[in-house]
Coordinates of C-alpha atoms in Angstrom, one line a residue:
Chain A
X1 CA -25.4 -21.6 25.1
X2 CA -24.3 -20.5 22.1
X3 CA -23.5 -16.6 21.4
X4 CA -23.8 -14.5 19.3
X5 CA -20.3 -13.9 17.1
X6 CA -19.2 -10.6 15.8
X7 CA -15.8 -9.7 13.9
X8 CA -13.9 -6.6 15.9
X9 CA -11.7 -4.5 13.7
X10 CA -9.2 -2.5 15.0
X11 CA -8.3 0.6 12.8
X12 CA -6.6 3.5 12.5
X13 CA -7.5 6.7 11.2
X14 CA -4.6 8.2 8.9
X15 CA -4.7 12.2 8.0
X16 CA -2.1 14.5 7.2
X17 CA -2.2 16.9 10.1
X18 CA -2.2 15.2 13.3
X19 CA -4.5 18.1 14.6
X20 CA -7.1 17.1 13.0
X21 CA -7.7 13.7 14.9
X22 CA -9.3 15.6 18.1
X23 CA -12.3 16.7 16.0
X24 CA -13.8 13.2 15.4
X25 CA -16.6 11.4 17.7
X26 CA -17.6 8.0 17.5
X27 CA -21.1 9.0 15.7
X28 CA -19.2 10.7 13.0
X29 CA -17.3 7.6 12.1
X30 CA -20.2 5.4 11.7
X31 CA -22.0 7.8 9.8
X32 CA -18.4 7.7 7.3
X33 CA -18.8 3.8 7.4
X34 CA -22.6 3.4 6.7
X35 CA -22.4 6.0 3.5
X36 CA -19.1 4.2 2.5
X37 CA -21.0 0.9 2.9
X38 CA -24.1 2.1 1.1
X39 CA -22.2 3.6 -1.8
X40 CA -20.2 0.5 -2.3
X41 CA -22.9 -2.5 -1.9
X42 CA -25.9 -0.3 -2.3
X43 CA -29.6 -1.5 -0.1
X44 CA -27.7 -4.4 0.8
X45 CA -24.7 -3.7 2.4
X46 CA -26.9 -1.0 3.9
X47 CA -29.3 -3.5 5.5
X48 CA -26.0 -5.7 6.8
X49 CA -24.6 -2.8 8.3
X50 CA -27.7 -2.0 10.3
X51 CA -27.7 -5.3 12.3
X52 CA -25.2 -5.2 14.9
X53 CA -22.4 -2.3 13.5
X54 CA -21.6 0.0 15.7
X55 CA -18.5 1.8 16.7
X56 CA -17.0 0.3 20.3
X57 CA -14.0 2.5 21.2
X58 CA -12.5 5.9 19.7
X59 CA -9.8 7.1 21.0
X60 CA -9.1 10.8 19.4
X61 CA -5.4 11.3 19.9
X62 CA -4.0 8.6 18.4
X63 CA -6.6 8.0 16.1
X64 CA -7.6 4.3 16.7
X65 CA -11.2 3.1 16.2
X66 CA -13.0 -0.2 17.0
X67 CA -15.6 -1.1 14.9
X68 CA -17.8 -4.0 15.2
X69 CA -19.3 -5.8 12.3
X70 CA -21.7 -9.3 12.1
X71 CA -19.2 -12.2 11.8
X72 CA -20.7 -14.0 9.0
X73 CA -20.8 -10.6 6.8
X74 CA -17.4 -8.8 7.6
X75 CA -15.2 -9.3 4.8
X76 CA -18.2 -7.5 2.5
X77 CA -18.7 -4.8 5.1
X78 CA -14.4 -4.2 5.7
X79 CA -14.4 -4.3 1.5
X80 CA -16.2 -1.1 1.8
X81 CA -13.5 0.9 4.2
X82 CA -10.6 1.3 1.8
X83 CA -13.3 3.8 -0.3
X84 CA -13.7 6.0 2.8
X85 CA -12.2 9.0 1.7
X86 CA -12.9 11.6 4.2
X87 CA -15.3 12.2 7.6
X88 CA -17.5 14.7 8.2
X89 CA -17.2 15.8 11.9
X90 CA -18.6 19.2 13.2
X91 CA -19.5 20.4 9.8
X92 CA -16.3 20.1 8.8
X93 CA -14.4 17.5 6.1
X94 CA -12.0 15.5 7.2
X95 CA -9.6 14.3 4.8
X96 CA -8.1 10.4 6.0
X97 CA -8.3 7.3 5.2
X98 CA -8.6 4.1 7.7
X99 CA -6.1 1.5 7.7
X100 CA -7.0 -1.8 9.1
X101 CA -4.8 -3.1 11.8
X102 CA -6.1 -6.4 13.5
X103 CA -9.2 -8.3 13.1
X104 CA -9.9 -9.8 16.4
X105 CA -13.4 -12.4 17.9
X106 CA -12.9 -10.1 21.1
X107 CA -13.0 -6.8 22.4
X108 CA -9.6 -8.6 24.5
X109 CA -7.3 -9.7 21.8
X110 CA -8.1 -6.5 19.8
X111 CA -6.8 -4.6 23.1
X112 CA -4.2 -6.6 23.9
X113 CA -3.0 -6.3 20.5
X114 CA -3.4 -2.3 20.7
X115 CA -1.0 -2.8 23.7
X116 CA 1.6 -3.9 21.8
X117 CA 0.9 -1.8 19.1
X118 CA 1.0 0.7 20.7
X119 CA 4.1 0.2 22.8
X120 CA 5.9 -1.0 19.4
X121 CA 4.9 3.3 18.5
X122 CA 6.6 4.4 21.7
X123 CA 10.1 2.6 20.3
X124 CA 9.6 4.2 16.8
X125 CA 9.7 7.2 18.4
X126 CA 12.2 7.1 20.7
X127 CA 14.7 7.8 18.6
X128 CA 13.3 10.6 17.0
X129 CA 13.6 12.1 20.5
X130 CA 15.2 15.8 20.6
X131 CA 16.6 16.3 24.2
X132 CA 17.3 13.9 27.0
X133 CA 13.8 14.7 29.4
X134 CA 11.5 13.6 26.2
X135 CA 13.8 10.5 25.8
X136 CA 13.5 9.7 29.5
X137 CA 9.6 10.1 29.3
X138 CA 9.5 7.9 26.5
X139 CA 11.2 5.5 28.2
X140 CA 9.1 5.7 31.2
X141 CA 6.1 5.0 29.2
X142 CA 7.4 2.3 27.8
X143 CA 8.5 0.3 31.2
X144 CA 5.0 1.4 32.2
X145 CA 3.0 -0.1 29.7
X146 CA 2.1 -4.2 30.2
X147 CA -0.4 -6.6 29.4
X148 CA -3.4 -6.8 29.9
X149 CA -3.7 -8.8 33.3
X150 CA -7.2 -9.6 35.2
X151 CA -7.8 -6.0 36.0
X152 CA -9.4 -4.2 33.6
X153 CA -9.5 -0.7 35.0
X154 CA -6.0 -0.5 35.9
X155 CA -5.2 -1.6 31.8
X156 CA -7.5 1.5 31.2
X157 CA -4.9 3.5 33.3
X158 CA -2.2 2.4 31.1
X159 CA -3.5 3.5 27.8
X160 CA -4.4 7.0 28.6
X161 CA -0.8 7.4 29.7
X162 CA 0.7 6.1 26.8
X163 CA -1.6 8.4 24.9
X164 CA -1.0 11.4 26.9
X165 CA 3.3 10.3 26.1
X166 CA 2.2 10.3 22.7
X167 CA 0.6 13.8 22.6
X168 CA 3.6 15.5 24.3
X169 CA 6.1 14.1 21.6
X170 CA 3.8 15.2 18.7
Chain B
X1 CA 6.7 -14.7 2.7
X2 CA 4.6 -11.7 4.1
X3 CA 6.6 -8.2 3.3
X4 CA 4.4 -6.6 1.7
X5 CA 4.9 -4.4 -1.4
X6 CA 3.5 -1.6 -3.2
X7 CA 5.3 -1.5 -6.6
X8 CA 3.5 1.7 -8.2
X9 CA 4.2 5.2 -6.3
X10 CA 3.6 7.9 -9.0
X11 CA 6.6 10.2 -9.5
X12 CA 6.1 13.5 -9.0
X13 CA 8.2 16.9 -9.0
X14 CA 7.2 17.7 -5.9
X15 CA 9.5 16.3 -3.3
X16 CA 8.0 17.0 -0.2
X17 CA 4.8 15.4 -1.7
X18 CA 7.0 11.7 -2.9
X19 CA 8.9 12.0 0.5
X20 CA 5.0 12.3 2.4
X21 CA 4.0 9.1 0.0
X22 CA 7.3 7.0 1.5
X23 CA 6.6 7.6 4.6
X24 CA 3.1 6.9 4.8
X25 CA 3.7 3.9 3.0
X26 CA 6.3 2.8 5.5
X27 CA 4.3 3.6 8.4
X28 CA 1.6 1.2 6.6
X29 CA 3.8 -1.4 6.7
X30 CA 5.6 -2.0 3.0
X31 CA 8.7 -2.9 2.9
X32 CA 9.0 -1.6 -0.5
X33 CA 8.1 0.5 -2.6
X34 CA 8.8 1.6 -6.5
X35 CA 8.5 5.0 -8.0
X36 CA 6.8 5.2 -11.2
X37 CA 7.7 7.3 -14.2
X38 CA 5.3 7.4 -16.6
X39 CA 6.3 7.6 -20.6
X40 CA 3.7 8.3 -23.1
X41 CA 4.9 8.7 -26.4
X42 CA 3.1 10.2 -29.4
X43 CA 3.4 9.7 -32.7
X44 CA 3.8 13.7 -33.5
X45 CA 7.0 14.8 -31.8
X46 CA 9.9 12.2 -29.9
X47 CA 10.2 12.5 -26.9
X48 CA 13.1 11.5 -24.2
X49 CA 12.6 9.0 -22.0
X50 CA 12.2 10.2 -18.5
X51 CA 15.4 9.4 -16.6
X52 CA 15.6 8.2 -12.6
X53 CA 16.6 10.2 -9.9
X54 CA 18.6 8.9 -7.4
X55 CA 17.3 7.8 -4.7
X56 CA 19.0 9.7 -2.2
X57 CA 18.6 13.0 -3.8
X58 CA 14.7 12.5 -4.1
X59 CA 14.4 11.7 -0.6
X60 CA 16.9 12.3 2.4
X61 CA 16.3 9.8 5.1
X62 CA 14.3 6.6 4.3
X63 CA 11.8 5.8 6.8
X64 CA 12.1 2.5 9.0
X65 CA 9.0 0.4 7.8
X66 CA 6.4 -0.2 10.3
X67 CA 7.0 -3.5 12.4
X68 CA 10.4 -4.1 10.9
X69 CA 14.1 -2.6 12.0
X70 CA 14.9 -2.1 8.5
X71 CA 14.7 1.1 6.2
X72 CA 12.3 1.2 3.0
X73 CA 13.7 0.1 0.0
X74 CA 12.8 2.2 -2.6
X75 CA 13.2 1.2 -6.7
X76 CA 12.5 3.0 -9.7
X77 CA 10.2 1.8 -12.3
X78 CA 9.5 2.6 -15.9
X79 CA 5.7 2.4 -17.4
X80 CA 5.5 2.7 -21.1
X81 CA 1.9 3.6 -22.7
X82 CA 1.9 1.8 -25.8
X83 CA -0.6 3.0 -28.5
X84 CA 1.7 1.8 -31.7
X85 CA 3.9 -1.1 -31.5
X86 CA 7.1 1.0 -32.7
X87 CA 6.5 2.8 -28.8
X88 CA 8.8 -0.2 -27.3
X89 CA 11.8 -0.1 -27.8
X90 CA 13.2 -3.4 -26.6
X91 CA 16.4 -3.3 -25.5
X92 CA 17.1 0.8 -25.3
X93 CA 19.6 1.8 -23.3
X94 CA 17.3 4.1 -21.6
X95 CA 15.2 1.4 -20.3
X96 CA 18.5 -0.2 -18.6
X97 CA 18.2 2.3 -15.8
X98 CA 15.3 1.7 -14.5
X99 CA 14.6 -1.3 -12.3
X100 CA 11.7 -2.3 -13.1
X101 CA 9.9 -1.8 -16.4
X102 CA 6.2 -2.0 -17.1
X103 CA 4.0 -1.5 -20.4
X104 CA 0.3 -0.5 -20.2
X105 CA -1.0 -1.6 -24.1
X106 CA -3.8 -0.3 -25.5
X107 CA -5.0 -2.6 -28.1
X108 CA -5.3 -6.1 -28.5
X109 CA -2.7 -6.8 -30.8
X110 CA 0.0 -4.8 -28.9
X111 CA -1.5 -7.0 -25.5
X112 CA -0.5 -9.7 -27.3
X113 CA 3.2 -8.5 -28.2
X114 CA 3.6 -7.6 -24.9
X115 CA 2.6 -11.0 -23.2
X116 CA 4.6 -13.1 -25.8
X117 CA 7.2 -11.2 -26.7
X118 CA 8.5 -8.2 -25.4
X119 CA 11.0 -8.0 -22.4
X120 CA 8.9 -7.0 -20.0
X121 CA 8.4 -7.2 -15.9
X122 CA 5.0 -5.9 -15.7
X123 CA 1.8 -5.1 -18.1
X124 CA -0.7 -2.8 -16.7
X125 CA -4.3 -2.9 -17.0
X126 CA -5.9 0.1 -17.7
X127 CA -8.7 0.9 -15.3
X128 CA -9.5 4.6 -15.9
X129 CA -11.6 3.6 -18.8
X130 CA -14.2 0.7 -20.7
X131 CA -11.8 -2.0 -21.4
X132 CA -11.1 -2.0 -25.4
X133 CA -10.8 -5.5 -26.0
X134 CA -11.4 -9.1 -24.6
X135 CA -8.4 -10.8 -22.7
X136 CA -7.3 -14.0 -24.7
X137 CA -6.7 -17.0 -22.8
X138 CA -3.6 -17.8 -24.9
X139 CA -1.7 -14.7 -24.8
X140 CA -2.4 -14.8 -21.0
X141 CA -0.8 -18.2 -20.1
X142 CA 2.1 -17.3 -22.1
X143 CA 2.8 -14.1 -20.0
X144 CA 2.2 -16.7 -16.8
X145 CA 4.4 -18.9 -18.4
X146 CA 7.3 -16.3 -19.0
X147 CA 7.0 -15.1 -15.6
X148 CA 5.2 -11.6 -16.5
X149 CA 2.7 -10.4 -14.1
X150 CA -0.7 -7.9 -14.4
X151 CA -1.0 -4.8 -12.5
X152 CA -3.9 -3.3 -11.0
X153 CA -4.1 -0.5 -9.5
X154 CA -6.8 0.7 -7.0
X155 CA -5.8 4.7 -6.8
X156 CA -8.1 5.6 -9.6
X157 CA -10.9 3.2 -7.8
X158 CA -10.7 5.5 -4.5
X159 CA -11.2 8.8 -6.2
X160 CA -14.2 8.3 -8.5
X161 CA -17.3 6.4 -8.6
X162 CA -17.2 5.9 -12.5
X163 CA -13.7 4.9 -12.4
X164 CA -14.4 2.6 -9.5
X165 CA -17.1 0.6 -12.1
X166 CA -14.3 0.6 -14.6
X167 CA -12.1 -0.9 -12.1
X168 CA -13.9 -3.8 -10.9
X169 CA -15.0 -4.4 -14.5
X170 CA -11.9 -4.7 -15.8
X171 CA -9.8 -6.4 -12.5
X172 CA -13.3 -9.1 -12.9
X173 CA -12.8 -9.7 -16.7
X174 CA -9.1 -10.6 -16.4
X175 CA -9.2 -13.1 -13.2
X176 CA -11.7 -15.2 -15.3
X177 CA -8.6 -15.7 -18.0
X178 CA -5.8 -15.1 -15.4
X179 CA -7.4 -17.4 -12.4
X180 CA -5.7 -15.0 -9.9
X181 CA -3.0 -15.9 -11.1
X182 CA 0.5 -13.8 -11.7
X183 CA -1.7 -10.6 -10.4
X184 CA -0.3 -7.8 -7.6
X185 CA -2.3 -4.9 -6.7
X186 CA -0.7 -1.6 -6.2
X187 CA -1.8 1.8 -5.7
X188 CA -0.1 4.4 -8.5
X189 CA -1.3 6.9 -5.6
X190 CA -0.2 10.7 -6.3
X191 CA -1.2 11.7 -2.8
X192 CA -0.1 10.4 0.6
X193 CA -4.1 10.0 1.4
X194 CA -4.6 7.4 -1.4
X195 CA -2.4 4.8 -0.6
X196 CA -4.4 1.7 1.5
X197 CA -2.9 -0.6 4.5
X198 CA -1.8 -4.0 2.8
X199 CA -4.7 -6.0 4.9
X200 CA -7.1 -3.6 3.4
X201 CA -5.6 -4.3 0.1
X202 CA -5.9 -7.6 0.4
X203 CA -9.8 -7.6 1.2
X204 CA -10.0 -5.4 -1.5
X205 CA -9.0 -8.2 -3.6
X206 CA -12.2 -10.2 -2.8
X207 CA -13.6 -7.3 -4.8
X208 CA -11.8 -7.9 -7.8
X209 CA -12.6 -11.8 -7.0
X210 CA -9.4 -13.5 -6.6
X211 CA -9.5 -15.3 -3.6
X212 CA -7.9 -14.9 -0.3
X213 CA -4.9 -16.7 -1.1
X214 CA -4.4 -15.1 -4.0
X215 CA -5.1 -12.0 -3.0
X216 CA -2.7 -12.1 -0.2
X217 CA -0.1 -13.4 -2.5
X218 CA -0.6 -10.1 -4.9
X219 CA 0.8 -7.7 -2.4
X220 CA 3.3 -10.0 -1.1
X221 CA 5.4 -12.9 -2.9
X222 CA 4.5 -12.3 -6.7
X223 CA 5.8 -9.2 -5.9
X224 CA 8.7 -10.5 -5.1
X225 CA 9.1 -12.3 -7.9
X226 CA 8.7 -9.5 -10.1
X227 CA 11.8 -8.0 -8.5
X228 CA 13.1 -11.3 -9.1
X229 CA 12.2 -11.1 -13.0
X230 CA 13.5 -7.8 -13.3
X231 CA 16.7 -9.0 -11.8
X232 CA 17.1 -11.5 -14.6
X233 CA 16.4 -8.8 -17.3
X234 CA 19.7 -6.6 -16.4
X235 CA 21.9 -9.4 -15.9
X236 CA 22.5 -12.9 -17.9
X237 CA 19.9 -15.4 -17.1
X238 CA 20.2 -13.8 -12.9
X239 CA 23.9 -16.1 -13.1
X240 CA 26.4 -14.2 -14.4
X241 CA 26.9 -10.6 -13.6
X242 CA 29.5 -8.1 -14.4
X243 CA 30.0 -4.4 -13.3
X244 CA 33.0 -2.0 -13.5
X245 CA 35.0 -1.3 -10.9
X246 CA 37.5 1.6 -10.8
X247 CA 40.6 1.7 -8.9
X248 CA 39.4 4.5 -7.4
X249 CA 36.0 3.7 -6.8
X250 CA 37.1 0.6 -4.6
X251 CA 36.7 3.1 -1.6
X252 CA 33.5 4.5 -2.6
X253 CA 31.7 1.2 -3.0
X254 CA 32.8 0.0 1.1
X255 CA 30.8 2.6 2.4
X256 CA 28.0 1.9 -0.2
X257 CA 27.0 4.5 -2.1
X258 CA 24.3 3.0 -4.3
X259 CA 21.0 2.2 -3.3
X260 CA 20.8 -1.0 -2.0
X261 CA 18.9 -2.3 -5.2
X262 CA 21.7 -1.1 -7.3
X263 CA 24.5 -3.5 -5.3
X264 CA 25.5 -6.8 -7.1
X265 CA 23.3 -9.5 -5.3
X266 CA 25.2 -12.8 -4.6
X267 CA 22.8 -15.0 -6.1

C-alpha cells in the first residue's frame, strides 16, 4: 500500500492585540490562504490549493493553526503565506501575519512538536510572572504537560490546560 | 550556523513602535537585529548625517530571543542613497559610529564604485521601483571578492502588489549575475506586522530563485559575515585594535556599559 503524502505546517498567527485571536474560525483562515495563494501564483496555485488543502486544527487562544498542503506542491503553496496580510473573520479585518513554525509528514510530529513548543512558552513566561500564585500556576502547568504517549485523548487534556494557563497570564 | 538575522529594522521616532519591532522580531526567533537610519542627501542643501542612539536609551529591556537564553543583540546601521558619487564620503567620521554601513546606488556607474571601490558592508537593491540598469557580471564578482554582500528586502514586497513585481524582478535579475551568492534577505519593516519568521524567509527565497541552501544561508551565516566585515572596517585588518581607556572609566567598563557590539572582541 502506498499512501497518499501530504506536508503539515504548523503556524502561528501573530497580531498586535492578543484579543483579537478569539475571533478567527478555521473557515476564515482558509479563505486568507486560498486568496493569498491565488494572488500570488494566479489559476495555478489556485487549482493546487484546491486538491487536498484544508485547515486541520485551530486553536483560538494561542493562535496556532495546522494547515495541510499536497506534498509534492508545498514549498509553492507555503511561498504564498508570508503575503498574508490580514484575515477577514465575522466581517471584520484582522490585521496578522502567520509565521511558520514546523513542517511535519504527520499530524504526530507536528503535535508533539507543539508540545514542546508550547511548554518552551510556559518557561518564557514564567519570569514575567507578577505574584507568587501565577508563578506557582505556571509551574504547575509546566510539570503537567508531557509527551505525547499512546493515548491520544488524555494528550488532548493536556493542551487545553496549558492553553487555559496561558489565557490567565495574558 | 543557524542564528538567524534580520539586519534592516527601519528607525523610527516612535519608540514604542521600534521597541514593538524588537520584540516581535525576538519572539520570531533572530538573534539579531540592526536598526537602520536612512541618509538621503540632496544636491540643494547639506544635510547632517543622522547620528545613533544608544541602544539602551531607544529601548529599555532587550527581549530574550525565542528558543535561546540570551538577549537580542541589537546594532545600528547606516544606509546611504547615492544619486551623485560626491554623496559617499569614505572615511567620515560620521560614518565611524555606525556599525554597519550600507549604500543603495542609483545608477550604474555609482553600482560600480560601490562594488569596486568604496568601503562598504552592504549595497542595497532597490526594489520599490523598475530597476535602472543591468547588473554587470564584473563589478559583481569583485564585490563577492571583497566580501561585500546585496540586500533585499521583502517589506515593500508585503505591502503592495506593484512593488511585489518590482521585487521579484529585480531579486531574479541579480541571482542570474550573483548565483545566490553573497545575498541576505531582510525586512526594512516599519511596523511590527511586516516583519516574517526566518523559515518563512527562507521559502521566500525560492521566490527570488536562489536555492535552498542559499537561501538559508542569506538569513543566517552571510549575515554573519557581514558583521564580520564590518568588524574589519573599524579596526586594522580585524587584528589590531585600540580604544581609550580612562583611569576613571576602568570601573565603568566592569559592569559594561556599552552595548555588547561596542566591547573590544578578542579576536
Amino acid at each position: 500500500m502506498v499512501r497518499v503524502k501530504s506536508r503539515y505546517l504548523l503556524c502561528e498567527v501573530n497580531v498586535s492585540n492578543r484579543s483579537d485571536l478569539l475571533l478567527l474560525d478555521d473557515r476564515a483562515v482558509a479563505a486568507a490562504v486560498k486568496a493569498a495563494v491565488a494572488r500570488m501564483h494566479g489559476d495555478y496555485g489556485a487549482a493546487l490549493c484546491s486538491i487536498r488543502f484544508s485547515v486541520k486544527y485551530l486553536n483560538a487562544h494561542t493562535g496556532i493553526v495546522f494547515l495541510r498542503f499536497p506534498k509534492r506542491c508545498y514549498k509553492l503553496l507555503w511561498s504564498a503565506l508570508p503575503f498574508i496580510t490580514s484575515i477577514e473573520s465575522r466581517r471584520l479585518t484582522i490585521p496578522c501575519f502567520l509565521n511558520c513554525l514546523h513542517v511535519g509528514g504527520t499530524i504526530r510530529t507536528c503535535q508533539k512538536f507543539l508540545v514542546r513548543y508550547n511548554t518552551k512558552q510556559l518557561h518564557r513566561m514564567l519570569p514575567k510572572c507578577k505574584t507568587e500564585e501565577e508563578k506557582q500556576q505556571v509551574r504547575q502547568a509546566i510539570l503537567s504537560c508531557c509527551l505525547p504517549g499512546g493515548n491520544k485523548e488524555e494528550l488532548e487534556d493536556d493542551l487545553e490546560s496549558e492553553e487555559d494557563e496561558e489565557d490567565e497570564e495574558e | 550556523m543557524s542564528v538567524f538575522m534580520d539586519l534592516n529594522l527601519l528607525f523610527s521616532e516612535d519608540r514604542t513602535r521600534l521597541q514593538n519591532l524588537v520584540e516581535t522580531a525576538a519572539h520570531l526567533g533572530f538573534s539579531t537585529v540592526a536598526v537602520n537610519y536612512v541618509f538621503e542627501p540632496s544636491a540643494k542643501k547639506k544635510q547632517e548625517v543622522p547620528a545613533p542612539r544608544p541602544i539602551n536609551e531607544l529601548i529599555g529591556q532587550l527581549p530574550v530571543v525565542q528558543g535561546r537564553s540570551r538577549p537580542i543583540r541589537v546594532l545600528n546601521r547606516l544606509t546611504v542613497v547615492m544619486s551623485d558619487a560626491s554623496h559617499f564620503r569614505p572615511n567620515a567620521p560620521e560614518y565611524r559610529r555606525f556599525d554597519l554601513l550600507a549604500v543603495q546606488p542609483t545608477t550604474e556607474k555609482l553600482f560600480h564604485a560601490a562594488c569596486m571601490l568604496h568601503d562598504v558592508d552592504i549595497i542595497c537593491i532597490s526594489v520599490t521601483e523598475k530597476l535602472p540598469f543591468f547588473f554587470k557580471r564584473a563589478p559583481i564578482n569583485g564585490a563577492i571578492d571583497r566580501g561585500v554582500v546585496f540586500e533585499i528586502s521583502y517589506a515593500a514586497a508585503i505591502r503592495d502588489a506593484t512593488m511585489r513585481r518590482y521585487t521579484i524582478a529585480n531579486a531574479v535579475c541579480l541571482m542570474e549575475s550573483c548565483k545566490g551568492k553573497n545575498v541576505i534577505l531582510a525586512s526594512a519593516a516599519e511596523k511590527a506586522l511586516e516583519l516574517r519568521g526566518p523559515y518563512d524567509i527562507i521559502n521566500l527565497g525560492q521566490l527570488f530563485g536562489l536555492s535552498d541552501s542559499d537561501s538559508k544561508e542569506s538569513v543566517s551565516s552571510t549575515c554573519r559575515g557581514v558583521l564580520l566585515h564590518a568588524e574589519t572596517r573599524k579596526t586594522a585588518s580585524g587584528v589590531v585594535f585600540t580604544m581609550k581607556i580612562q583611569q576613571e572609566a576602568l570601573q565603568d567598563s566592569a559592569d559594561s556599559e556599552a552595548p555588547a557590539a561596542k566591547r573590544a572582541k578578542a579576536t
